[in-house]
Amino acid sequence: MGILYDDDVVIIRQSEKEGDPSVITVNCPDKTGLGCDLCRIILFFGLSIVRGDVSTDGKWCYLVFWVAGKSTTRWGLLKKRLVEACPSCSSASGLSYYRAESQPPRPPDVFLLTLSCHDRKGLLHDVTSVLCELELTIKKVKVSTTPDGSVIDLFFITDTRELLHTNKRKEDTCDHLKAVMGNTMLSCEIEMVGPEITACSAECSFLPAAITENILPLEIPDELPSSLTSTSVSVNMDNSLSPGHTLVQIVCQDHKGLLYDIMRTLKDYNIQISYGRFSTNRGRACDIDLFLTQTDGKKIVDPSKQKALSSRLEMELVRPLRVATVSRGPDTELLVANPVELSGKGRPLVFHDITLSLKMLHTCIFSAEIRRRMIGDREFEVYRVLLDEGEGLAVPRSKIEEQVWKMLMGWKQ
């Protein structure tokens, strides 16, 4: 097959005409969940996949994504991150799609960013935007407003570039924050902490049981507000059209991260996509055809397994995230939750979109927290945002829920 270099593993052809999609081609050895990892990176860079083709023989794969980009897309950095997610070409010999990594990757170093500043509207979103631009991932956040109007923000972060242990990277981060915050910033400190600091202990009662049951159901409730769900989703399985594969046909409404939601679900179920095609039409309806096999390379013939996979796919497409507002004493609290991959990775840019929505609503944030919680046998990333509803600042709860939901789904406001 010859030697493939980085320039050949990932090829990006940017659109020449405004409105046309750019094309990302990936040609490399396969690995468990590669499609999910690539879709997650594309989502992190703020791109929408409007069409996709995937094929693999279990050892080598070829993927093509047509993506809608923006003028600020950092294409060179995107290519670098996609290449890093691909297995090296030397690993193709004897590679099994389902074989786990011989050595799991070392957990990234965790750093505490302590930011002290004067409060103002949109402050938290501006800080979050800077961290995203610098490829700093927020693992946990604690935001508090003091009686004198100052804000103390504690961000537990990891660095995609793995350079935050250096003084230069720390200074560069603080400089970027200073450039955005101006004179409102009082201090900025970054120090390394142990990963156990960010973990929530098993005894942690972070969410009341009543709230957990209402916004984090493991099954689709009989009644859901139409404004907080996707439209109808159809998932059909057929074993008669292919001698060696189960065909799964999905029809649903498009949303931001749709292909990622499908890929992460299949990754968690250890299902291989031998061939897949994804497309959207002008009405934003999506048609997805996937030819799948199990870990043993055979069709999915067990009715219970078919039902479990169909139900999970439907759940993840109807409610890829959960959004709700609840009373916290006399105040209003916004709750957002999304399922975490079995690999431990969470959905990117959720906190960014939450804070952007509230900034657009001119709604101030009094405090915010991000933690992970086990619900049943699944882990969720839960965002709790306590809103400042001072005089003249109150916004109807239904409007808050709807705007946050639409922002997270990538729908027009």
mmCIF file of C-alpha atoms in Angstrom:
data_model
loop_
_atom_site.group_PDB
_atom_site.id
_atom_site.type_symbol
_atom_site.label_atom_id
_atom_site.label_comp_id
_atom_site.label_asym_id
_atom_site.label_seq_id
_atom_site.Cartn_x
_atom_site.Cartn_y
_atom_site.Cartn_z
ATOM 1 C CA MET A 1 0.000 0.000 0.000
ATOM 2 C CA GLY A 2 3.037 2.258 0.408
ATOM 3 C CA ILE A 3 3.726 4.872 3.031
ATOM 4 C CA LEU A 4 1.202 7.542 3.892
ATOM 5 C CA TYR A 5 2.442 10.807 5.352
ATOM 6 C CA ASP A 6 0.408 13.292 7.411
ATOM 7 C CA ASP A 7 -0.417 15.305 4.300
ATOM 8 C CA ASP A 8 -1.980 12.176 2.791
ATOM 9 C CA VAL A 9 -3.782 10.902 5.908
ATOM 10 C CA VAL A 10 -5.989 14.000 6.137
ATOM 11 C CA ILE A 11 -6.699 16.171 3.110
ATOM 12 C CA ILE A 12 -8.797 19.327 3.439
ATOM 13 C CA ARG A 13 -10.110 21.044 0.362
ATOM 14 C CA GLN A 14 -11.555 24.393 1.330
ATOM 15 C CA SER A 15 -14.571 25.654 -0.557
ATOM 16 C CA GLU A 16 -13.809 28.133 -3.313
ATOM 17 C CA LYS A 17 -17.294 29.600 -3.359
ATOM 18 C CA GLU A 18 -19.114 31.095 -0.399
ATOM 19 C CA GLY A 19 -21.896 28.803 0.713
ATOM 20 C CA ASP A 20 -20.295 25.657 -0.684
ATOM 21 C CA PRO A 21 -19.040 23.026 1.790
ATOM 22 C CA SER A 22 -15.383 22.255 2.366
ATOM 23 C CA VAL A 23 -14.324 18.616 2.016
ATOM 24 C CA ILE A 24 -12.312 16.662 4.590
ATOM 25 C CA THR A 25 -10.898 13.296 3.464
ATOM 26 C CA VAL A 26 -9.368 10.826 5.946
ATOM 27 C CA ASN A 27 -7.494 7.746 4.718
ATOM 28 C CA CYS A 28 -5.810 5.711 7.463
ATOM 29 C CA PRO A 29 -5.841 2.475 9.486
ATOM 30 C CA ASP A 30 -9.056 1.861 11.387
ATOM 31 C CA LYS A 31 -9.510 1.746 15.134
ATOM 32 C CA THR A 32 -12.346 1.432 17.595
ATOM 33 C CA GLY A 33 -14.478 4.584 17.569
ATOM 34 C CA LEU A 34 -12.374 6.466 15.023
ATOM 35 C CA GLY A 35 -15.453 7.964 13.336
ATOM 36 C CA CYS A 36 -16.699 9.220 16.691
ATOM 37 C CA ASP A 37 -13.338 10.800 17.532
ATOM 38 C CA LEU A 38 -13.135 12.567 14.166
ATOM 39 C CA CYS A 39 -16.714 13.871 14.392
ATOM 40 C CA ARG A 40 -16.031 15.176 17.886
ATOM 41 C CA ILE A 41 -12.999 17.139 16.676
ATOM 42 C CA ILE A 42 -14.971 18.583 13.767
ATOM 43 C CA LEU A 43 -17.716 19.609 16.207
ATOM 44 C CA PHE A 44 -15.153 21.217 18.525
ATOM 45 C CA PHE A 45 -13.999 23.450 15.655
ATOM 46 C CA GLY A 46 -17.559 24.693 15.167
ATOM 47 C CA LEU A 47 -18.172 22.930 11.841
ATOM 48 C CA SER A 48 -21.380 21.230 10.711
ATOM 49 C CA ILE A 49 -21.225 18.010 8.703
ATOM 50 C CA VAL A 50 -23.744 18.296 5.851
ATOM 51 C CA ARG A 51 -22.787 15.072 4.118
ATOM 52 C CA GLY A 52 -20.601 12.072 4.858
ATOM 53 C CA ASP A 53 -19.362 8.780 3.416
ATOM 54 C CA VAL A 54 -17.631 6.131 5.517
ATOM 55 C CA SER A 55 -16.195 2.773 4.464
ATOM 56 C CA THR A 56 -13.873 0.293 6.159
ATOM 57 C CA ASP A 57 -12.801 -3.331 5.950
ATOM 58 C CA GLY A 58 -11.958 -3.398 9.646
ATOM 59 C CA LYS A 59 -8.285 -2.667 9.027
ATOM 60 C CA TRP A 60 -8.262 0.364 6.761
ATOM 61 C CA CYS A 61 -10.848 3.103 6.467
ATOM 62 C CA TYR A 62 -11.749 5.898 4.101
ATOM 63 C CA LEU A 63 -13.940 8.745 5.301
ATOM 64 C CA VAL A 64 -15.168 11.858 3.535
ATOM 65 C CA PHE A 65 -16.951 14.714 5.327
ATOM 66 C CA TRP A 66 -18.510 17.712 3.610
ATOM 67 C CA VAL A 67 -18.566 20.465 6.225
ATOM 68 C CA ALA A 68 -20.044 23.938 6.476
ATOM 69 C CA GLY A 69 -17.304 26.167 7.828
ATOM 70 C CA LYS A 70 -16.819 29.793 8.692
ATOM 71 C CA SER A 71 -14.255 32.451 7.878
ATOM 72 C CA THR A 72 -12.529 32.031 11.251
ATOM 73 C CA THR A 73 -11.988 28.272 10.941
ATOM 74 C CA ARG A 74 -8.369 27.344 11.711
ATOM 75 C CA TRP A 75 -7.992 24.744 8.983
ATOM 76 C CA GLY A 76 -4.327 24.023 9.625
ATOM 77 C CA LEU A 77 -4.933 23.335 13.307
ATOM 78 C CA LEU A 78 -8.006 21.242 12.483
ATOM 79 C CA LYS A 79 -5.930 19.064 10.162
ATOM 80 C CA LYS A 80 -3.288 18.615 12.849
ATOM 81 C CA ARG A 81 -5.886 17.476 15.398
ATOM 82 C CA LEU A 82 -7.497 15.058 12.931
ATOM 83 C CA VAL A 83 -4.122 13.521 12.061
ATOM 84 C CA GLU A 84 -3.358 13.082 15.774
ATOM 85 C CA ALA A 85 -6.624 11.138 16.187
ATOM 86 C CA CYS A 86 -5.728 8.693 13.391
ATOM 87 C CA PRO A 87 -3.673 5.544 14.084
ATOM 88 C CA SER A 88 -0.203 5.492 12.592
ATOM 89 C CA CYS A 89 0.017 3.727 9.260
ATOM 90 C CA SER A 90 2.513 1.230 10.676
ATOM 91 C CA SER A 91 -0.253 -0.119 12.918
ATOM 92 C CA ALA A 92 -2.383 -1.257 9.983
ATOM 93 C CA SER A 93 -0.874 -4.724 9.785
ATOM 94 C CA GLY A 94 -3.093 -7.135 11.654
ATOM 95 C CA LEU A 95 -5.127 -4.339 13.168
ATOM 96 C CA SER A 96 -8.543 -5.298 14.502
ATOM 97 C CA TYR A 97 -11.262 -2.674 14.616
ATOM 98 C CA TYR A 98 -12.449 -3.892 17.992
ATOM 99 C CA ARG A 99 -9.153 -4.497 19.709
ATOM 100 C CA ALA A 100 -8.716 -2.196 22.669
ATOM 101 C CA GLU A 101 -5.616 -0.073 22.990
ATOM 102 C CA SER A 102 -2.785 -2.083 24.544
ATOM 103 C CA GLN A 103 -2.062 0.825 26.857
ATOM 104 C CA PRO A 104 -4.773 3.376 27.601
ATOM 105 C CA PRO A 105 -3.636 6.978 27.108
ATOM 106 C CA ARG A 106 -2.306 8.782 30.155
ATOM 107 C CA PRO A 107 -4.912 11.090 31.696
ATOM 108 C CA PRO A 108 -4.148 14.720 30.820
ATOM 109 C CA ASP A 109 -2.721 17.007 33.466
ATOM 110 C CA VAL A 110 -5.362 19.140 35.181
ATOM 111 C CA PHE A 111 -4.777 22.813 35.931
ATOM 112 C CA LEU A 112 -6.670 25.300 38.067
ATOM 113 C CA LEU A 113 -7.253 28.698 36.490
ATOM 114 C CA THR A 114 -8.236 31.214 39.161
ATOM 115 C CA LEU A 115 -9.666 34.397 37.712
ATOM 116 C CA SER A 116 -10.698 37.404 39.762
ATOM 117 C CA CYS A 117 -12.487 40.285 38.066
ATOM 118 C CA HIS A 118 -15.267 42.847 38.193
ATOM 119 C CA ASP A 119 -18.602 41.477 37.031
ATOM 120 C CA ARG A 120 -20.338 42.502 33.805
ATOM 121 C CA LYS A 121 -22.856 41.023 31.388
ATOM 122 C CA GLY A 122 -21.451 38.341 29.092
ATOM 123 C CA LEU A 123 -18.248 38.010 31.085
ATOM 124 C CA LEU A 124 -18.398 34.236 31.527
ATOM 125 C CA HIS A 125 -19.026 33.662 27.827
ATOM 126 C CA ASP A 126 -16.103 35.878 26.854
ATOM 127 C CA VAL A 127 -13.792 33.918 29.144
ATOM 128 C CA THR A 128 -15.137 30.608 27.841
ATOM 129 C CA SER A 129 -14.597 31.727 24.231
ATOM 130 C CA VAL A 130 -10.947 32.540 24.945
ATOM 131 C CA LEU A 131 -10.362 29.157 26.566
ATOM 132 C CA CYS A 132 -11.947 27.372 23.596
ATOM 133 C CA GLU A 133 -9.830 29.376 21.149
ATOM 134 C CA LEU A 134 -6.706 28.357 23.066
ATOM 135 C CA GLU A 135 -7.794 24.668 23.038
ATOM 136 C CA LEU A 136 -8.169 24.594 26.800
ATOM 137 C CA THR A 137 -10.917 22.162 27.802
ATOM 138 C CA ILE A 138 -13.069 23.017 30.814
ATOM 139 C CA LYS A 139 -13.465 19.935 32.994
ATOM 140 C CA LYS A 140 -15.148 21.661 35.904
ATOM 141 C CA VAL A 141 -16.031 25.240 36.786
ATOM 142 C CA LYS A 142 -17.071 27.081 39.907
ATOM 143 C CA VAL A 143 -18.209 30.659 39.451
ATOM 144 C CA SER A 144 -19.170 32.851 42.399
ATOM 145 C CA THR A 145 -20.252 36.474 42.643
ATOM 146 C CA THR A 146 -19.314 38.358 45.804
ATOM 147 C CA PRO A 147 -21.568 40.992 47.456
ATOM 148 C CA ASP A 148 -19.319 43.821 46.201
ATOM 149 C CA GLY A 149 -19.904 42.829 42.561
ATOM 150 C CA SER A 150 -16.605 41.006 42.053
ATOM 151 C CA VAL A 151 -16.396 37.557 40.499
ATOM 152 C CA ILE A 152 -14.113 34.666 41.388
ATOM 153 C CA ASP A 153 -13.976 32.032 38.647
ATOM 154 C CA LEU A 154 -12.348 28.651 39.229
ATOM 155 C CA PHE A 155 -11.801 26.710 36.008
ATOM 156 C CA PHE A 156 -10.352 23.196 36.126
ATOM 157 C CA ILE A 157 -8.913 22.783 32.634
ATOM 158 C CA THR A 158 -6.784 20.494 30.480
ATOM 159 C CA ASP A 159 -4.618 21.565 27.580
ATOM 160 C CA THR A 160 -4.991 19.913 24.179
ATOM 161 C CA ARG A 161 -1.532 21.231 23.289
ATOM 162 C CA GLU A 162 -0.053 19.834 26.548
ATOM 163 C CA LEU A 163 1.955 23.002 27.167
ATOM 164 C CA LEU A 164 0.181 24.568 30.127
ATOM 165 C CA HIS A 165 2.955 23.448 32.476
ATOM 166 C CA THR A 166 5.258 25.986 30.793
ATOM 167 C CA ASN A 167 5.436 29.600 31.907
ATOM 168 C CA LYS A 168 5.072 30.811 28.320
ATOM 169 C CA ARG A 169 1.744 29.012 27.831
ATOM 170 C CA LYS A 170 0.447 30.281 31.184
ATOM 171 C CA GLU A 171 1.453 33.857 30.390
ATOM 172 C CA ASP A 172 -0.044 33.611 26.913
ATOM 173 C CA THR A 173 -3.351 32.392 28.375
ATOM 174 C CA CYS A 174 -3.510 35.242 30.901
ATOM 175 C CA ASP A 175 -2.575 37.752 28.198
ATOM 176 C CA HIS A 176 -5.417 36.561 25.958
ATOM 177 C CA LEU A 177 -7.855 36.840 28.863
ATOM 178 C CA LYS A 178 -6.567 40.307 29.711
ATOM 179 C CA ALA A 179 -7.020 41.417 26.088
ATOM 180 C CA VAL A 180 -10.706 40.448 26.205
ATOM 181 C CA MET A 181 -11.523 41.515 29.764
ATOM 182 C CA GLY A 182 -9.503 44.713 29.891
ATOM 183 C CA ASN A 183 -9.494 46.579 33.175
ATOM 184 C CA THR A 184 -12.206 44.342 34.631
ATOM 185 C CA MET A 185 -9.589 41.614 35.273
ATOM 186 C CA LEU A 186 -8.012 41.847 38.727
ATOM 187 C CA SER A 187 -5.820 38.710 38.745
ATOM 188 C CA CYS A 188 -5.110 35.538 36.796
ATOM 189 C CA GLU A 189 -3.299 32.492 38.208
ATOM 190 C CA ILE A 190 -2.738 29.002 36.778
ATOM 191 C CA GLU A 191 -1.399 26.026 38.741
ATOM 192 C CA MET A 192 -1.322 22.270 38.234
ATOM 193 C CA VAL A 193 -3.562 20.129 40.436
ATOM 194 C CA GLY A 194 -4.178 16.415 40.734
ATOM 195 C CA PRO A 195 -6.970 14.914 38.584
ATOM 196 C CA GLU A 196 -8.643 13.649 41.748
ATOM 197 C CA ILE A 197 -9.427 17.264 42.661
ATOM 198 C CA THR A 198 -11.970 17.472 39.834
ATOM 199 C CA ALA A 199 -13.615 14.146 40.586
ATOM 200 C CA CYS A 200 -16.958 14.073 42.319
ATOM 201 C CA SER A 201 -16.960 11.454 45.056
ATOM 202 C CA ALA A 202 -19.540 8.705 45.140
ATOM 203 C CA GLU A 203 -21.116 10.335 48.195
ATOM 204 C CA CYS A 204 -21.610 13.648 46.406
ATOM 205 C CA SER A 205 -25.304 14.533 46.295
ATOM 206 C CA PHE A 206 -24.916 17.100 43.557
ATOM 207 C CA LEU A 207 -28.497 16.939 42.265
ATOM 208 C CA PRO A 208 -31.726 16.293 44.176
ATOM 209 C CA ALA A 209 -33.351 12.995 43.180
ATOM 210 C CA ALA A 210 -36.519 14.722 41.962
ATOM 211 C CA ILE A 211 -34.546 16.883 39.537
ATOM 212 C CA THR A 212 -32.529 13.893 38.374
ATOM 213 C CA GLU A 213 -35.645 11.893 37.557
ATOM 214 C CA ASN A 214 -37.288 14.779 35.696
ATOM 215 C CA ILE A 215 -34.467 15.964 33.427
ATOM 216 C CA LEU A 216 -32.259 12.880 33.131
ATOM 217 C CA PRO A 217 -34.591 10.007 32.249
ATOM 218 C CA LEU A 218 -32.869 6.995 30.704
ATOM 219 C CA GLU A 219 -35.901 6.371 28.504
ATOM 220 C CA ILE A 220 -37.934 8.736 26.340
ATOM 221 C CA PRO A 221 -40.773 10.170 28.469
ATOM 222 C CA ASP A 222 -44.319 9.887 27.136
ATOM 223 C CA GLU A 223 -44.676 13.665 27.049
ATOM 224 C CA LEU A 224 -41.950 16.154 26.178
ATOM 225 C CA PRO A 225 -42.207 19.869 25.364
ATOM 226 C CA SER A 226 -42.017 20.131 21.571
ATOM 227 C CA SER A 227 -39.672 23.099 21.902
ATOM 228 C CA LEU A 228 -37.101 20.990 23.778
ATOM 229 C CA THR A 229 -36.971 17.930 21.525
ATOM 230 C CA SER A 230 -36.057 17.171 17.978
ATOM 231 C CA THR A 231 -38.846 16.259 15.584
ATOM 232 C CA SER A 232 -39.845 12.647 15.014
ATOM 233 C CA VAL A 233 -37.018 10.160 14.574
ATOM 234 C CA SER A 234 -37.292 6.942 12.570
ATOM 235 C CA VAL A 235 -34.810 4.100 13.159
ATOM 236 C CA ASN A 236 -35.305 0.918 11.104
ATOM 237 C CA MET A 237 -33.168 -2.241 10.973
ATOM 238 C CA ASP A 238 -33.102 -4.699 8.067
ATOM 239 C CA ASN A 239 -31.108 -7.930 7.734
ATOM 240 C CA SER A 240 -32.485 -8.925 4.340
ATOM 241 C CA LEU A 241 -30.660 -6.469 2.076
ATOM 242 C CA SER A 242 -27.084 -7.542 2.785
ATOM 243 C CA PRO A 243 -25.619 -11.036 3.260
ATOM 244 C CA GLY A 244 -23.128 -9.891 5.888
ATOM 245 C CA HIS A 245 -24.416 -6.653 7.389
ATOM 246 C CA THR A 246 -27.367 -5.197 9.252
ATOM 247 C CA LEU A 247 -28.727 -2.118 7.516
ATOM 248 C CA VAL A 248 -29.827 0.674 9.829
ATOM 249 C CA GLN A 249 -31.805 3.484 8.209
ATOM 250 C CA ILE A 250 -32.335 6.697 10.165
ATOM 251 C CA VAL A 251 -34.524 9.628 9.182
ATOM 252 C CA CYS A 252 -34.501 12.648 11.480
ATOM 253 C CA GLN A 253 -34.076 16.396 11.706
ATOM 254 C CA ASP A 254 -30.546 17.742 11.489
ATOM 255 C CA HIS A 255 -28.894 19.246 14.539
ATOM 256 C CA LYS A 256 -25.404 20.288 15.536
ATOM 257 C CA GLY A 257 -23.349 17.202 16.264
ATOM 258 C CA LEU A 258 -25.891 14.780 14.789
ATOM 259 C CA LEU A 259 -23.291 12.484 13.238
ATOM 260 C CA TYR A 260 -21.253 12.649 16.441
ATOM 261 C CA ASP A 261 -24.293 11.530 18.461
ATOM 262 C CA ILE A 262 -24.777 8.534 16.178
ATOM 263 C CA MET A 263 -21.094 7.623 16.123
ATOM 264 C CA ARG A 264 -20.647 7.838 19.895
ATOM 265 C CA THR A 265 -23.671 5.620 20.425
ATOM 266 C CA LEU A 266 -22.298 2.963 18.060
ATOM 267 C CA LYS A 267 -18.872 3.287 19.681
ATOM 268 C CA ASP A 268 -20.358 2.674 23.133
ATOM 269 C CA TYR A 269 -22.140 -0.433 21.777
ATOM 270 C CA ASN A 270 -18.956 -1.724 20.057
ATOM 271 C CA ILE A 271 -20.686 -1.660 16.673
ATOM 272 C CA GLN A 272 -18.619 -1.312 13.506
ATOM 273 C CA ILE A 273 -19.729 0.717 10.507
ATOM 274 C CA SER A 274 -18.561 -1.096 7.382
ATOM 275 C CA TYR A 275 -20.201 1.446 5.122
ATOM 276 C CA GLY A 276 -22.261 4.535 5.849
ATOM 277 C CA ARG A 277 -23.776 7.483 4.050
ATOM 278 C CA PHE A 278 -25.167 10.666 5.571
ATOM 279 C CA SER A 279 -26.850 13.591 3.838
ATOM 280 C CA THR A 280 -29.093 16.560 4.585
ATOM 281 C CA ASN A 281 -31.562 18.318 2.337
ATOM 282 C CA ARG A 282 -32.757 21.886 2.221
ATOM 283 C CA GLY A 283 -35.456 21.200 4.764
ATOM 284 C CA ARG A 284 -32.728 20.085 7.205
ATOM 285 C CA ALA A 285 -34.065 16.539 7.189
ATOM 286 C CA CYS A 286 -31.367 13.874 7.338
ATOM 287 C CA ASP A 287 -31.140 10.461 5.740
ATOM 288 C CA ILE A 288 -28.556 8.070 7.151
ATOM 289 C CA ASP A 289 -27.837 4.562 5.867
ATOM 290 C CA LEU A 290 -25.419 2.438 7.898
ATOM 291 C CA PHE A 291 -24.233 -1.115 7.228
ATOM 292 C CA LEU A 292 -23.205 -2.515 10.607
ATOM 293 C CA THR A 293 -21.643 -5.601 12.183
ATOM 294 C CA GLN A 294 -21.059 -6.703 15.769
ATOM 295 C CA THR A 295 -17.693 -7.349 17.394
ATOM 296 C CA ASP A 296 -17.713 -10.874 15.951
ATOM 297 C CA GLY A 297 -18.141 -9.491 12.426
ATOM 298 C CA LYS A 298 -21.707 -10.823 12.133
ATOM 299 C CA LYS A 299 -25.098 -9.216 11.722
ATOM 300 C CA ILE A 300 -27.215 -8.011 14.623
ATOM 301 C CA VAL A 301 -29.846 -10.738 14.657
ATOM 302 C CA ASP A 302 -30.784 -10.928 18.338
ATOM 303 C CA PRO A 303 -34.142 -9.078 18.661
ATOM 304 C CA SER A 304 -33.234 -7.793 22.138
ATOM 305 C CA LYS A 305 -29.967 -6.319 20.842
ATOM 306 C CA GLN A 306 -31.765 -4.747 17.900
ATOM 307 C CA LYS A 307 -34.340 -3.189 20.197
ATOM 308 C CA ALA A 308 -31.708 -1.904 22.629
ATOM 309 C CA LEU A 309 -29.652 -0.268 19.877
ATOM 310 C CA SER A 310 -32.707 1.202 18.127
ATOM 311 C CA SER A 311 -34.057 2.626 21.381
ATOM 312 C CA ARG A 312 -30.715 4.166 22.310
ATOM 313 C CA LEU A 313 -30.252 5.737 18.877
ATOM 314 C CA GLU A 314 -33.763 7.156 19.013
ATOM 315 C CA MET A 315 -33.176 8.540 22.505
ATOM 316 C CA GLU A 316 -29.890 10.184 21.550
ATOM 317 C CA LEU A 317 -31.411 11.825 18.476
ATOM 318 C CA VAL A 318 -34.656 12.986 20.105
ATOM 319 C CA ARG A 319 -32.865 14.371 23.175
ATOM 320 C CA PRO A 320 -29.091 14.553 22.597
ATOM 321 C CA LEU A 321 -29.027 17.025 25.508
ATOM 322 C CA ARG A 322 -31.446 17.860 28.319
ATOM 323 C CA VAL A 323 -32.397 21.424 29.178
ATOM 324 C CA ALA A 324 -34.585 22.586 32.062
ATOM 325 C CA THR A 325 -35.114 25.479 34.441
ATOM 326 C CA VAL A 326 -35.998 24.832 38.086
ATOM 327 C CA SER A 327 -36.533 26.838 41.230
ATOM 328 C CA ARG A 328 -33.615 27.136 43.592
ATOM 329 C CA GLY A 329 -35.200 28.911 46.497
ATOM 330 C CA PRO A 330 -36.464 32.254 45.159
ATOM 331 C CA ASP A 331 -34.070 32.105 42.193
ATOM 332 C CA THR A 332 -34.049 30.355 38.817
ATOM 333 C CA GLU A 333 -31.488 27.691 37.971
ATOM 334 C CA LEU A 334 -30.723 26.473 34.454
ATOM 335 C CA LEU A 335 -29.820 22.805 34.171
ATOM 336 C CA VAL A 336 -28.231 21.237 31.083
ATOM 337 C CA ALA A 337 -27.067 17.644 30.873
ATOM 338 C CA ASN A 338 -25.492 15.528 28.186
ATOM 339 C CA PRO A 339 -24.342 11.896 28.208
ATOM 340 C CA VAL A 340 -20.617 11.161 28.360
ATOM 341 C CA GLU A 341 -18.951 8.595 26.113
ATOM 342 C CA LEU A 342 -17.783 5.394 27.778
ATOM 343 C CA SER A 343 -14.264 6.597 26.962
ATOM 344 C CA GLY A 344 -14.863 9.508 29.341
ATOM 345 C CA LYS A 345 -15.074 12.261 26.729
ATOM 346 C CA GLY A 346 -17.858 14.814 26.964
ATOM 347 C CA ARG A 347 -19.571 16.780 24.238
ATOM 348 C CA PRO A 348 -17.516 19.849 23.231
ATOM 349 C CA LEU A 349 -18.623 23.499 23.396
ATOM 350 C CA VAL A 350 -21.687 22.921 25.612
ATOM 351 C CA PHE A 351 -20.692 25.512 28.210
ATOM 352 C CA HIS A 352 -19.694 27.891 25.408
ATOM 353 C CA ASP A 353 -23.181 27.656 23.869
ATOM 354 C CA ILE A 354 -24.955 27.972 27.223
ATOM 355 C CA THR A 355 -23.118 31.166 28.128
ATOM 356 C CA LEU A 356 -23.584 32.581 24.614
ATOM 357 C CA SER A 357 -27.353 32.008 24.822
ATOM 358 C CA LEU A 358 -27.587 33.768 28.180
ATOM 359 C CA LYS A 359 -25.454 36.634 26.886
ATOM 360 C CA MET A 360 -27.858 37.070 23.955
ATOM 361 C CA LEU A 361 -30.760 37.129 26.415
ATOM 362 C CA HIS A 362 -28.951 39.773 28.506
ATOM 363 C CA THR A 363 -29.242 37.392 31.441
ATOM 364 C CA CYS A 364 -26.537 37.582 34.101
ATOM 365 C CA ILE A 365 -24.988 34.520 35.740
ATOM 366 C CA PHE A 366 -24.642 34.530 39.522
ATOM 367 C CA SER A 367 -22.880 31.168 39.808
ATOM 368 C CA ALA A 368 -22.147 28.128 37.661
ATOM 369 C CA GLU A 369 -20.907 24.575 38.169
ATOM 370 C CA ILE A 370 -19.988 21.640 35.930
ATOM 371 C CA ARG A 371 -19.831 18.144 37.360
ATOM 372 C CA ARG A 372 -20.325 14.577 36.248
ATOM 373 C CA ARG A 373 -22.890 12.243 37.742
ATOM 374 C CA MET A 374 -23.830 8.601 37.284
ATOM 375 C CA ILE A 375 -27.520 8.109 36.501
ATOM 376 C CA GLY A 376 -28.320 4.427 36.349
ATOM 377 C CA ASP A 377 -25.427 2.894 34.433
ATOM 378 C CA ARG A 378 -24.630 6.047 32.452
ATOM 379 C CA GLU A 379 -22.471 9.057 33.183
ATOM 380 C CA PHE A 380 -23.767 12.555 32.462
ATOM 381 C CA GLU A 381 -22.044 15.907 32.372
ATOM 382 C CA VAL A 382 -24.335 18.282 34.248
ATOM 383 C CA TYR A 383 -24.215 22.076 34.059
ATOM 384 C CA ARG A 384 -25.907 24.097 36.802
ATOM 385 C CA VAL A 385 -26.224 27.838 36.193
ATOM 386 C CA LEU A 386 -27.834 30.062 38.821
ATOM 387 C CA LEU A 387 -29.263 33.138 37.120
ATOM 388 C CA ASP A 388 -29.149 36.684 38.431
ATOM 389 C CA GLU A 389 -32.742 37.885 38.278
ATOM 390 C CA GLY A 390 -32.323 41.361 39.639
ATOM 391 C CA GLU A 391 -34.821 44.100 38.945
ATOM 392 C CA GLY A 392 -35.536 44.343 35.226
ATOM 393 C CA LEU A 393 -33.416 41.252 34.430
ATOM 394 C CA ALA A 394 -36.028 38.507 34.619
ATOM 395 C CA VAL A 395 -36.596 36.486 31.430
ATOM 396 C CA PRO A 396 -39.420 33.914 31.151
ATOM 397 C CA ARG A 397 -38.143 30.434 31.938
ATOM 398 C CA SER A 398 -39.666 28.989 28.786
ATOM 399 C CA LYS A 399 -37.734 31.509 26.701
ATOM 400 C CA ILE A 400 -34.476 30.648 28.467
ATOM 401 C CA GLU A 401 -35.005 26.923 27.904
ATOM 402 C CA GLU A 402 -35.937 27.372 24.262
ATOM 403 C CA GLN A 403 -33.051 29.707 23.413
ATOM 404 C CA VAL A 404 -30.443 27.519 25.127
ATOM 405 C CA TRP A 405 -31.863 24.406 23.442
ATOM 406 C CA LYS A 406 -31.802 25.998 19.983
ATOM 407 C CA MET A 407 -28.245 27.217 20.479
ATOM 408 C CA LEU A 408 -27.071 23.762 21.533
ATOM 409 C CA MET A 409 -28.856 22.175 18.584
ATOM 410 C CA GLY A 410 -27.488 24.704 16.102
ATOM 411 C CA TRP A 411 -30.918 25.956 15.067
ATOM 412 C CA LYS A 412 -31.748 29.544 14.194
ATOM 413 C CA GLN A 413 -32.730 31.725 17.124
#
